[in-house]
Amino acid sequence: MPADDVAHPDTRRDRIAWIAACLILLLALLLRLLYLAAEPLDLDEFWNLQLTSGRGTVHESVSVNQIHRPASATGLADALPWWRIPGSLDRVTHPPLFSIALRWWRGAIGEGDASARLLGAILSAITVIPLFAAGRNLHGRCVGLWAAALFAVAGAQIDGAQQIRPYPLLILLGASGVWLLSDIERLGWRWWKGALAAGICLAAVLTHYFAAPLLTALAIEATLRLKRDRLKLAGAGLAAAVIFCVAWGPMLLRQRAVSREAAFWVANRDAQPVTATLLDALMAPARLFFEPPESARPMAAALVIALAIIVIMAARRRWAEFRLWLLLLAGTIGFTLVLDLANNTSMLRLIRYSLPAGPAVYMIVALLGARRGKLTAFALPAGLTIACLVALPGAYNRPNVDFRPMAAYLDRVAGDRNGIVVFHRLPNWTWHAGFQWVTWSHYSRHGPDESPRVLFLDEPPPALVMEPLRHAGRFVLVGRAEDRRWLDSIPGARVTSRQEFPGAGVVVEMSFDGGGNP
C-alpha cells in the first residue's frame, strides 16, 4: 500500500480524488439510466415482480379448471402485506431481502418496468464509492479510481444493473465489506464497525446464497490481514450466521427440493461438458468487461490467458497486494466453476453468476499498472476503459421476448369483464400457461374488477367449465405454436380468428355458434 497515497487523507489530492470518484459515480448512473426501459422484461424479471406481491411463484400455483377472476400477479393494489413475502418463497431458490426491498421500492416509486429497474441501476452506480474507497485504502487513490472507472463502464455491469435481479445489491454489499475490512485495518476497530460488519454479512446472505463463498474469502483475508481485531470481526460474522440460521434456516431447507429442480434449467448439454465448463470459466473475466463477438472469442481467450500469466508473475512479487482479490475470484468464479463441474450445469455461461467477481477483476487490472513507469502507468486499465466505452452498444442489446403486443391484443379481443380467456395447460405447458397469464396481467389495462374471467384448462375439460363456455358463446384461447393439439381440446368449439406472437404464444378466438374455420 503506497504510504504517501493514504497517510494523509485530508490532503488536497485526496479531496480531488473524491471529487473524481463522485464524477465516476455520475457517469455510472448515466450509463445505467440510458435505455433503461428500452428492452422488454425477461422471465426472471417477471418472476421477481411476482414475488413482491407476497403470493410467491404465482404462475405455478394458479387454480386449475375453475373460471375465476384472479388478482394481478405482479400488481400491488391487492397484494399481501410485505411481511408475507418470506413465507411465500418456497418455490424459488432465493432468500427474501431483495424481494422485500423491491416491494418497498415499487410502493414508493411506482409499479412500472422502468421504476423497478431503477433500483438496480442506482445500487450498481453507488457501488463505485465503496469500491474506490477500498482501493484507496489498500493500494492508493489512482488504483481505486481506475477500478471504479472500469466498474462504471463495464458492459456486463451495466447489463446486470438494468435487470430486476438481486445481483446489484449483492455486489454493493460485497464492495462495502471489502471497504470495511480495509477501514478496520487502517483506522482500527469501533463498535459500530462490528455492527456494520454483522449487518453486511447478514444482508448479503439474505440477498443471494452465493454470498457465502464471497464472505468466506473475506473472512480468510481478515484472518491473515488483521492482527488485533480478527476475533472481534469473527464474532460479528458468527452473530450474523446465527441470526440467519434461526430466521431463515427452515425456509432454506424447504427450498432444497426446488434447487434440484432448478438445476434442469442450467443443465450443461454440451457434447464435452467438462471442456465447455473450463472454457466458460476462462472467458468469464473477459466477459465482465464486454461480451466479445463469437468470431473474436478465440482471441479473447488468448488475451485472458496472457493476462492470467501476467497476474501470476506479478502476484509472485506482490502477493500481499493481489491476495485479497484472488481470494474473491476464488469465492465467485471459482466457486461457480466447482458447482458446474460437480452438478453438470452451465451457470458460468450466464454472465450474471460472474458479476460479483467484477470488482476483484477490475481491481487486479488496475493494480497491474500501479508500479509501472510514468509513461506506461495504468495503460492497461485505460485501454480497457476505452474498449468498454466502444463496446457499450452491445450492453444495451438484450433480445428478450416482448409480451406487450400479445397483452394488448388480449385486452382488445377478450372484451369486458364478461369475457373468458382460457390458458391451455397441456402436460408439457403447465408452467408456460401460468407465465402467459402473468405477462398479460402485468401489462393489461383492465382494472381489477373489470378484467375478463380466466380459466386454466387441463385436458380433457371437465363438464363444470364446459357449460359456462357454451353459455358465453365465444371465448379466447391462448396456447403455444409448437403443438396444435390444444386447438381441438374443447369439443364443439371452432376457431374464428388466430394471431401468433413469436416466442410469446398464439391467441385464437373460438365460438360455439357453428361458424368460423376449423
Coordinates of C-alpha atoms in Angstrom, one line a residue:
M1 CA 0.0 0.0 0.0
P2 CA 1.7 3.3 -1.1
A3 CA 2.1 5.2 2.2
D4 CA 2.2 8.6 0.5
D5 CA -1.1 8.0 -1.1
V6 CA -3.1 7.2 2.1
A7 CA -1.2 8.5 5.1
H8 CA -2.7 12.0 4.8
P9 CA -6.5 11.5 4.0
D10 CA -7.3 15.2 4.2
T11 CA -4.8 16.5 1.6
R12 CA -5.7 18.4 -1.5
R13 CA -5.0 15.3 -3.6
D14 CA -7.4 13.2 -1.6
R15 CA -10.2 15.8 -2.0
I16 CA -9.6 15.8 -5.7
A17 CA -9.7 12.0 -5.8
W18 CA -13.0 12.0 -4.0
I19 CA -14.4 14.6 -6.5
A20 CA -13.2 12.3 -9.3
A21 CA -14.9 9.3 -7.7
C22 CA -18.2 11.3 -7.5
L23 CA -17.9 12.1 -11.2
I24 CA -17.4 8.5 -11.9
L25 CA -20.5 7.7 -9.9
L26 CA -22.5 10.2 -12.0
L27 CA -21.1 8.6 -15.2
A28 CA -22.0 5.1 -13.9
L29 CA -25.6 6.3 -13.1
L30 CA -26.0 7.9 -16.5
L31 CA -24.9 4.8 -18.4
R32 CA -27.3 2.7 -16.3
L33 CA -30.2 5.0 -16.9
L34 CA -29.6 5.1 -20.6
Y35 CA -32.2 2.9 -22.5
L36 CA -33.3 1.6 -19.1
A37 CA -36.8 0.6 -20.3
A38 CA -35.9 0.0 -24.0
E39 CA -35.8 -3.8 -23.7
P40 CA -38.8 -5.9 -22.6
L41 CA -38.7 -7.7 -19.3
D42 CA -37.4 -11.3 -19.3
L43 CA -38.7 -14.3 -17.5
D44 CA -36.8 -13.8 -14.2
E45 CA -37.7 -10.1 -14.1
F46 CA -41.4 -11.0 -14.2
W47 CA -40.8 -13.7 -11.6
N48 CA -39.1 -11.2 -9.2
L49 CA -42.1 -8.8 -9.7
Q50 CA -44.4 -11.7 -8.8
L51 CA -42.5 -12.3 -5.5
T52 CA -43.2 -8.7 -4.4
S53 CA -46.9 -9.5 -4.2
G54 CA -46.4 -11.8 -1.3
R55 CA -48.0 -14.7 -3.2
G56 CA -44.8 -16.4 -4.2
T57 CA -44.5 -18.1 -7.6
V58 CA -47.9 -17.3 -8.9
H59 CA -47.6 -18.8 -12.3
E60 CA -47.1 -22.3 -10.7
S61 CA -49.9 -22.0 -8.2
V62 CA -52.9 -21.0 -10.3
S63 CA -56.3 -22.5 -9.8
V64 CA -57.0 -25.1 -12.5
N65 CA -60.3 -26.0 -14.2
Q66 CA -62.0 -23.0 -12.5
I67 CA -63.4 -19.9 -14.1
H68 CA -62.5 -17.0 -11.9
R69 CA -61.0 -13.5 -11.8
P70 CA -57.6 -13.8 -10.2
A71 CA -55.7 -10.9 -8.7
S72 CA -52.9 -9.4 -10.7
A73 CA -49.8 -11.5 -10.5
T74 CA -47.4 -8.5 -10.2
G75 CA -49.6 -5.6 -9.1
L76 CA -49.5 -4.2 -5.6
A77 CA -53.1 -2.9 -5.4
D78 CA -54.4 -6.1 -3.9
A79 CA -51.0 -7.6 -2.8
L80 CA -50.5 -9.3 0.5
P81 CA -48.5 -7.4 3.2
W82 CA -44.8 -7.2 2.6
W83 CA -44.0 -9.3 5.7
R84 CA -45.8 -12.2 4.0
I85 CA -43.0 -12.3 1.3
P86 CA -40.5 -14.5 3.2
G87 CA -43.1 -17.3 3.8
S88 CA -44.1 -17.4 0.1
L89 CA -40.6 -18.2 -1.3
D90 CA -40.8 -22.0 -1.1
R91 CA -40.9 -22.3 -4.9
V92 CA -37.7 -20.3 -5.5
T93 CA -34.1 -20.6 -4.6
H94 CA -33.5 -17.1 -3.3
P95 CA -33.6 -15.5 0.1
P96 CA -36.1 -12.7 0.8
L97 CA -34.2 -9.4 1.2
F98 CA -34.2 -8.3 -2.5
S99 CA -37.9 -9.1 -2.8
I100 CA -38.7 -7.1 0.3
A101 CA -36.5 -4.2 -0.8
L102 CA -38.1 -4.3 -4.3
R103 CA -41.6 -4.3 -2.8
W104 CA -40.8 -1.2 -0.7
W105 CA -39.2 0.5 -3.7
R106 CA -42.2 -0.2 -6.0
G107 CA -44.6 1.0 -3.3
A108 CA -42.7 4.3 -3.1
I109 CA -41.6 5.0 -6.7
G110 CA -44.2 3.2 -8.8
E111 CA -45.0 -0.1 -10.4
G112 CA -43.8 0.5 -14.0
D113 CA -41.0 -1.5 -15.6
A114 CA -38.6 1.4 -15.6
S115 CA -39.3 2.1 -11.9
A116 CA -38.5 -1.4 -10.9
R117 CA -35.3 -1.5 -13.0
L118 CA -34.2 1.9 -11.5
L119 CA -33.5 0.2 -8.1
G120 CA -30.7 -2.0 -9.6
A121 CA -29.3 0.9 -11.6
I122 CA -28.9 3.1 -8.5
L123 CA -27.5 0.3 -6.4
S124 CA -25.0 -0.6 -9.1
A125 CA -23.9 3.1 -9.5
I126 CA -23.5 3.6 -5.7
T127 CA -21.0 0.6 -5.7
V128 CA -18.5 3.0 -7.3
I129 CA -18.0 4.7 -3.9
P130 CA -17.1 1.7 -1.6
L131 CA -15.0 0.2 -4.5
F132 CA -13.0 3.4 -4.8
A133 CA -12.7 3.7 -1.0
A134 CA -11.4 0.1 -0.7
G135 CA -8.9 0.6 -3.5
R136 CA -7.7 3.9 -2.0
N137 CA -7.2 2.4 1.5
L138 CA -5.4 -0.7 0.2
H139 CA -3.5 0.4 -2.9
G140 CA -3.7 4.2 -3.3
R141 CA -6.1 6.7 -5.0
C142 CA -5.1 6.0 -8.6
V143 CA -5.8 2.3 -8.3
G144 CA -9.1 2.9 -6.6
L145 CA -10.2 5.4 -9.3
W146 CA -9.2 3.1 -12.2
A147 CA -11.1 0.2 -10.7
A148 CA -14.1 2.4 -10.1
A149 CA -13.9 3.7 -13.7
L150 CA -13.8 0.1 -15.1
F151 CA -16.8 -0.9 -13.0
A152 CA -18.7 2.2 -14.2
V153 CA -18.2 1.5 -17.9
A154 CA -18.1 -2.3 -18.0
G155 CA -20.9 -3.6 -20.2
A156 CA -21.6 -6.7 -18.1
Q157 CA -22.2 -4.5 -15.0
I158 CA -24.5 -2.1 -17.0
D159 CA -26.4 -5.0 -18.4
G160 CA -26.8 -6.6 -14.9
A161 CA -27.8 -3.2 -13.4
Q162 CA -30.6 -2.8 -15.9
Q163 CA -32.4 -6.0 -14.9
I164 CA -34.7 -6.7 -12.0
R165 CA -32.4 -9.1 -10.2
P166 CA -30.6 -9.2 -6.8
Y167 CA -27.0 -9.0 -8.2
P168 CA -26.5 -5.2 -8.0
L169 CA -27.4 -5.4 -4.3
L170 CA -25.1 -8.3 -3.7
I171 CA -22.2 -6.5 -5.5
L172 CA -22.8 -3.4 -3.4
L173 CA -22.7 -5.3 -0.2
G174 CA -19.6 -7.2 -1.3
A175 CA -17.7 -4.0 -2.1
S176 CA -18.9 -2.5 1.2
G177 CA -17.5 -5.5 3.0
V178 CA -14.1 -5.0 1.4
W179 CA -14.1 -1.3 2.2
L180 CA -15.0 -2.1 5.9
L181 CA -12.1 -4.6 6.1
S182 CA -9.7 -2.0 4.8
D183 CA -11.0 0.6 7.1
I184 CA -10.7 -1.6 10.2
E185 CA -7.1 -2.4 9.2
R186 CA -6.3 1.3 8.6
L187 CA -8.1 3.1 11.5
G188 CA -8.8 0.4 14.0
W189 CA -11.9 -1.3 15.5
R190 CA -15.0 0.5 16.7
W191 CA -18.2 -1.0 18.0
W192 CA -20.2 0.4 15.1
K193 CA -17.9 -1.2 12.6
G194 CA -18.7 -4.6 14.3
A195 CA -22.4 -3.9 14.0
L196 CA -21.9 -2.8 10.3
A197 CA -19.9 -5.9 9.6
A198 CA -22.6 -8.2 11.0
G199 CA -25.2 -6.2 9.1
I200 CA -23.3 -6.5 5.8
C201 CA -22.8 -10.3 6.3
L202 CA -26.5 -10.9 7.2
A203 CA -27.8 -8.7 4.4
A204 CA -25.5 -10.4 1.8
V205 CA -26.6 -14.0 2.6
L206 CA -30.3 -12.8 2.7
T207 CA -29.8 -11.3 -0.8
H208 CA -28.2 -14.3 -2.5
Y209 CA -26.9 -17.6 -1.3
F210 CA -23.7 -17.2 -3.4
A211 CA -22.7 -14.5 -0.9
A212 CA -21.5 -17.3 1.4
P213 CA -18.3 -18.2 -0.5
L214 CA -17.6 -14.5 -1.1
L215 CA -17.9 -13.8 2.6
T216 CA -15.7 -16.8 3.3
A217 CA -13.0 -15.3 1.1
L218 CA -13.3 -12.0 3.0
A219 CA -13.0 -13.9 6.3
I220 CA -9.8 -15.7 5.2
E221 CA -8.3 -12.3 4.2
A222 CA -9.4 -10.7 7.5
T223 CA -7.7 -13.6 9.4
L224 CA -4.4 -13.1 7.5
R225 CA -4.5 -9.3 7.4
L226 CA -5.8 -8.2 10.9
K227 CA -3.8 -8.9 14.0
R228 CA -5.7 -7.5 16.9
D229 CA -9.2 -7.3 15.7
R230 CA -9.7 -10.6 13.9
L231 CA -11.6 -12.2 16.8
K232 CA -13.9 -9.3 17.1
L233 CA -14.7 -9.4 13.4
A234 CA -15.2 -13.2 13.6
G235 CA -17.7 -12.6 16.4
A236 CA -19.6 -10.2 14.2
G237 CA -19.7 -12.8 11.4
L238 CA -20.8 -15.5 13.8
A239 CA -23.6 -13.4 15.1
A240 CA -24.8 -12.9 11.5
A241 CA -24.6 -16.6 10.8
V242 CA -26.7 -17.5 13.9
I243 CA -29.4 -14.9 13.1
F244 CA -29.5 -16.2 9.5
C245 CA -29.9 -19.9 10.6
V246 CA -32.5 -19.1 13.1
A247 CA -34.6 -16.7 11.0
W248 CA -34.2 -18.3 7.6
G249 CA -32.9 -21.9 8.1
P250 CA -36.3 -23.6 8.0
M251 CA -37.2 -22.0 4.6
L252 CA -33.7 -22.8 3.3
L253 CA -34.4 -26.5 4.0
R254 CA -37.7 -26.2 2.2
Q255 CA -36.0 -24.7 -0.9
R256 CA -33.6 -27.6 -1.3
A257 CA -36.0 -29.6 -3.3
V258 CA -36.6 -26.6 -5.6
S259 CA -32.9 -26.2 -6.1
R260 CA -32.6 -29.7 -7.6
E261 CA -35.5 -28.9 -10.0
A262 CA -33.9 -25.5 -10.9
A263 CA -30.7 -27.3 -12.0
F264 CA -32.6 -28.5 -15.0
W265 CA -32.7 -25.0 -16.5
V266 CA -28.9 -24.6 -16.3
A267 CA -28.0 -28.2 -17.2
N268 CA -24.9 -28.5 -19.4
R269 CA -26.0 -30.1 -22.6
D270 CA -22.7 -29.7 -24.4
A271 CA -21.1 -32.8 -26.0
Q272 CA -18.0 -32.3 -23.9
P273 CA -19.3 -30.7 -20.7
V274 CA -16.1 -30.5 -18.8
T275 CA -14.2 -28.8 -21.6
A276 CA -17.1 -26.4 -22.2
T277 CA -17.2 -25.5 -18.5
L278 CA -13.5 -24.8 -18.3
L279 CA -13.8 -22.6 -21.4
D280 CA -16.7 -20.8 -19.8
A281 CA -14.6 -20.2 -16.7
L282 CA -11.7 -18.9 -18.8
M283 CA -13.9 -16.5 -20.7
A284 CA -15.8 -15.2 -17.6
P285 CA -13.2 -12.5 -16.7
A286 CA -13.2 -11.1 -20.3
R287 CA -17.0 -11.1 -20.4
L288 CA -17.0 -8.9 -17.3
F289 CA -15.8 -6.0 -19.4
F290 CA -17.8 -6.6 -22.6
E291 CA -19.3 -9.5 -24.5
P292 CA -16.9 -10.5 -27.3
P293 CA -18.4 -11.4 -30.7
E294 CA -18.4 -15.1 -31.4
S295 CA -15.7 -14.7 -34.0
A296 CA -13.5 -12.9 -31.5
R297 CA -13.8 -15.5 -28.7
P298 CA -10.5 -17.3 -29.5
M299 CA -8.6 -14.0 -29.4
A300 CA -10.4 -13.1 -26.2
A301 CA -9.4 -16.4 -24.7
A302 CA -5.8 -15.9 -25.7
L303 CA -5.8 -12.4 -24.1
V304 CA -7.3 -13.8 -20.9
I305 CA -4.5 -16.5 -20.8
A306 CA -1.9 -13.8 -21.4
L307 CA -3.4 -11.6 -18.6
A308 CA -3.5 -14.6 -16.2
I309 CA 0.2 -15.2 -16.8
I310 CA 1.0 -11.5 -16.1
V311 CA -1.2 -11.6 -12.9
I312 CA 0.6 -14.8 -11.7
M313 CA 4.0 -13.2 -12.3
A314 CA 3.0 -10.0 -10.6
A315 CA 1.5 -11.9 -7.7
R316 CA 4.7 -13.8 -7.0
R317 CA 6.4 -10.5 -6.3
R318 CA 3.5 -8.6 -4.8
W319 CA 1.4 -11.3 -3.2
A320 CA 0.1 -9.2 -0.3
E321 CA -1.5 -6.7 -2.8
F322 CA -3.1 -9.4 -5.0
R323 CA -4.1 -11.9 -2.4
L324 CA -7.5 -10.4 -1.4
W325 CA -8.7 -10.0 -5.0
L326 CA -7.6 -13.5 -5.9
L327 CA -9.4 -14.9 -2.9
L328 CA -12.5 -13.1 -4.0
L329 CA -12.1 -14.5 -7.5
A330 CA -11.9 -18.0 -5.9
G331 CA -15.1 -17.3 -3.9
T332 CA -17.0 -16.2 -7.0
I333 CA -15.9 -17.6 -10.4
G334 CA -14.0 -20.4 -8.7
F335 CA -17.0 -21.4 -6.6
T336 CA -19.4 -21.4 -9.6
L337 CA -16.8 -23.4 -11.6
V338 CA -16.8 -26.1 -8.9
L339 CA -20.6 -26.2 -8.8
D340 CA -20.8 -26.5 -12.6
L341 CA -18.3 -29.4 -12.7
A342 CA -19.9 -31.2 -9.7
N343 CA -23.6 -30.8 -11.0
N344 CA -23.0 -30.8 -14.8
T345 CA -24.5 -27.3 -15.0
S346 CA -23.5 -24.3 -17.1
M347 CA -24.1 -21.3 -14.7
L348 CA -20.8 -19.7 -15.9
R349 CA -22.3 -19.4 -19.4
L350 CA -24.8 -16.9 -17.9
I351 CA -22.7 -13.8 -17.1
R352 CA -25.0 -12.8 -14.2
Y353 CA -23.4 -15.5 -11.9
S354 CA -20.0 -14.0 -12.5
L355 CA -21.0 -10.4 -11.9
P356 CA -19.9 -10.4 -8.2
A357 CA -16.4 -11.1 -9.4
G358 CA -16.3 -7.8 -11.3
P359 CA -14.8 -5.6 -8.5
A360 CA -12.0 -8.1 -8.0
V361 CA -11.2 -8.4 -11.7
Y362 CA -11.2 -4.6 -12.2
M363 CA -9.0 -4.0 -9.2
I364 CA -6.5 -6.6 -10.4
V365 CA -6.3 -4.9 -13.8
A366 CA -5.8 -1.5 -12.1
L367 CA -3.1 -3.0 -9.8
L368 CA -1.1 -4.3 -12.8
G369 CA -0.3 -0.8 -13.8
A370 CA 0.3 0.7 -10.4
R371 CA 4.1 0.1 -10.3
R372 CA 4.9 0.8 -14.0
G373 CA 6.9 3.8 -15.3
K374 CA 5.2 7.1 -15.7
L375 CA 4.6 6.7 -19.5
T376 CA 3.1 3.2 -19.2
A377 CA 1.4 3.6 -15.8
F378 CA -2.2 2.4 -15.9
A379 CA -2.1 1.9 -19.7
L380 CA -3.9 -1.4 -19.3
P381 CA -6.9 -0.1 -17.3
A382 CA -7.1 3.0 -19.6
G383 CA -7.1 0.8 -22.7
L384 CA -9.8 -1.5 -21.3
T385 CA -11.9 1.5 -20.2
I386 CA -11.8 2.8 -23.8
A387 CA -12.6 -0.6 -25.1
C388 CA -15.6 -0.9 -22.8
L389 CA -16.9 2.5 -24.0
V390 CA -16.5 1.5 -27.6
A391 CA -18.4 -1.7 -26.9
L392 CA -21.2 0.0 -25.0
P393 CA -24.0 -0.5 -27.7
G394 CA -23.8 -4.3 -27.0
A395 CA -24.5 -3.8 -23.4
Y396 CA -28.0 -2.4 -24.2
N397 CA -28.9 -5.2 -26.6
R398 CA -30.9 -7.9 -24.8
P399 CA -33.1 -9.8 -27.3
N400 CA -35.9 -10.7 -24.9
V401 CA -39.3 -11.9 -26.0
D402 CA -41.7 -9.0 -25.9
F403 CA -45.0 -10.0 -24.3
R404 CA -46.5 -6.5 -24.6
P405 CA -48.1 -6.9 -28.1
M406 CA -49.8 -10.1 -27.0
A407 CA -51.1 -8.5 -23.8
A408 CA -52.5 -5.5 -25.8
Y409 CA -54.1 -7.9 -28.3
L410 CA -55.7 -10.0 -25.5
D411 CA -57.1 -6.8 -23.9
R412 CA -58.7 -6.0 -27.3
V413 CA -60.2 -9.4 -28.2
A414 CA -61.1 -10.6 -24.6
G415 CA -63.7 -7.9 -24.2
D416 CA -65.1 -6.7 -20.9
R417 CA -65.4 -8.4 -17.5
N418 CA -67.9 -10.9 -19.0
G419 CA -65.3 -12.3 -21.4
I420 CA -63.4 -15.6 -20.8
V421 CA -59.7 -16.2 -21.6
V422 CA -58.6 -19.8 -21.5
F423 CA -54.9 -20.7 -21.0
H424 CA -54.4 -24.3 -22.0
R425 CA -52.1 -26.5 -19.9
L426 CA -51.0 -29.4 -21.9
P427 CA -48.8 -31.7 -19.8
N428 CA -45.6 -30.0 -21.0
W429 CA -47.1 -26.5 -20.9
T430 CA -48.2 -26.3 -17.3
W431 CA -45.5 -23.7 -16.4
H432 CA -45.9 -21.7 -19.7
A433 CA -49.7 -21.3 -19.3
G434 CA -49.3 -19.6 -16.0
F435 CA -46.5 -17.5 -17.2
Q436 CA -48.5 -16.3 -20.2
W437 CA -51.2 -15.1 -17.8
V438 CA -48.6 -13.4 -15.6
T439 CA -47.4 -11.3 -18.5
W440 CA -50.9 -10.4 -19.6
S441 CA -52.0 -9.4 -16.1
H442 CA -48.8 -7.3 -15.7
Y443 CA -49.5 -5.3 -18.9
S444 CA -53.3 -5.4 -19.0
R445 CA -55.1 -2.1 -18.9
H446 CA -58.2 -3.6 -17.3
G447 CA -58.8 -2.7 -13.7
P448 CA -59.0 -5.4 -11.0
D449 CA -62.9 -5.6 -11.2
E450 CA -63.0 -5.1 -15.0
S451 CA -60.7 -7.8 -16.2
P452 CA -62.1 -10.8 -18.1
R453 CA -62.5 -14.1 -16.4
V454 CA -59.7 -16.6 -16.6
L455 CA -59.6 -20.4 -17.0
F456 CA -56.5 -22.5 -16.7
L457 CA -57.6 -25.7 -18.5
D458 CA -56.3 -29.2 -18.1
E459 CA -57.1 -31.8 -20.7
P460 CA -59.8 -33.0 -21.1
P461 CA -62.0 -30.1 -20.0
P462 CA -64.4 -31.1 -17.1
A463 CA -68.2 -30.6 -17.5
L464 CA -68.3 -27.9 -14.9
V465 CA -66.4 -25.5 -17.1
M466 CA -68.0 -26.5 -20.4
E467 CA -71.4 -25.1 -19.6
P468 CA -70.1 -21.5 -18.9
L469 CA -68.0 -21.7 -22.0
R470 CA -71.1 -22.7 -24.1
H471 CA -73.2 -20.1 -22.4
A472 CA -70.7 -17.4 -23.3
G473 CA -70.9 -18.3 -26.9
R474 CA -67.4 -17.1 -27.7
F475 CA -64.1 -17.1 -25.8
V476 CA -60.4 -16.6 -26.3
L477 CA -57.9 -19.5 -26.1
V478 CA -54.2 -19.0 -25.5
G479 CA -51.6 -21.6 -26.3
R480 CA -48.2 -22.1 -27.9
A481 CA -47.2 -22.5 -31.6
E482 CA -45.2 -25.7 -31.1
D483 CA -48.2 -28.0 -30.9
R484 CA -51.7 -27.8 -32.4
R485 CA -53.4 -30.3 -30.2
W486 CA -54.8 -27.6 -27.9
L487 CA -56.9 -26.2 -30.8
D488 CA -59.0 -29.3 -30.7
S489 CA -59.2 -29.6 -26.9
I490 CA -62.7 -28.1 -26.4
P491 CA -65.3 -30.2 -28.2
G492 CA -67.7 -28.3 -30.4
A493 CA -65.7 -25.0 -30.5
R494 CA -64.4 -23.6 -33.7
V495 CA -61.6 -21.1 -34.4
T496 CA -62.9 -17.7 -35.8
S497 CA -59.5 -15.9 -35.7
R498 CA -55.9 -16.6 -35.0
Q499 CA -53.0 -14.4 -34.1
E500 CA -49.4 -15.6 -33.4
F501 CA -46.8 -13.7 -31.4
P502 CA -43.3 -15.1 -31.9
G503 CA -41.9 -16.5 -28.7
A504 CA -44.9 -15.4 -26.6
G505 CA -47.8 -17.6 -27.8
V506 CA -50.8 -17.9 -30.0
V507 CA -54.2 -16.3 -29.4
V508 CA -57.3 -17.6 -31.1
E509 CA -60.9 -16.6 -30.8
M510 CA -63.3 -19.5 -30.6
S511 CA -67.1 -19.8 -30.9
F512 CA -69.8 -22.5 -30.3
D513 CA -72.1 -21.0 -32.9
G514 CA -71.0 -23.4 -35.6
G515 CA -69.4 -20.7 -37.7
G516 CA -65.7 -19.9 -38.3
N517 CA -62.9 -22.1 -39.7
P518 CA -61.7 -25.3 -38.0

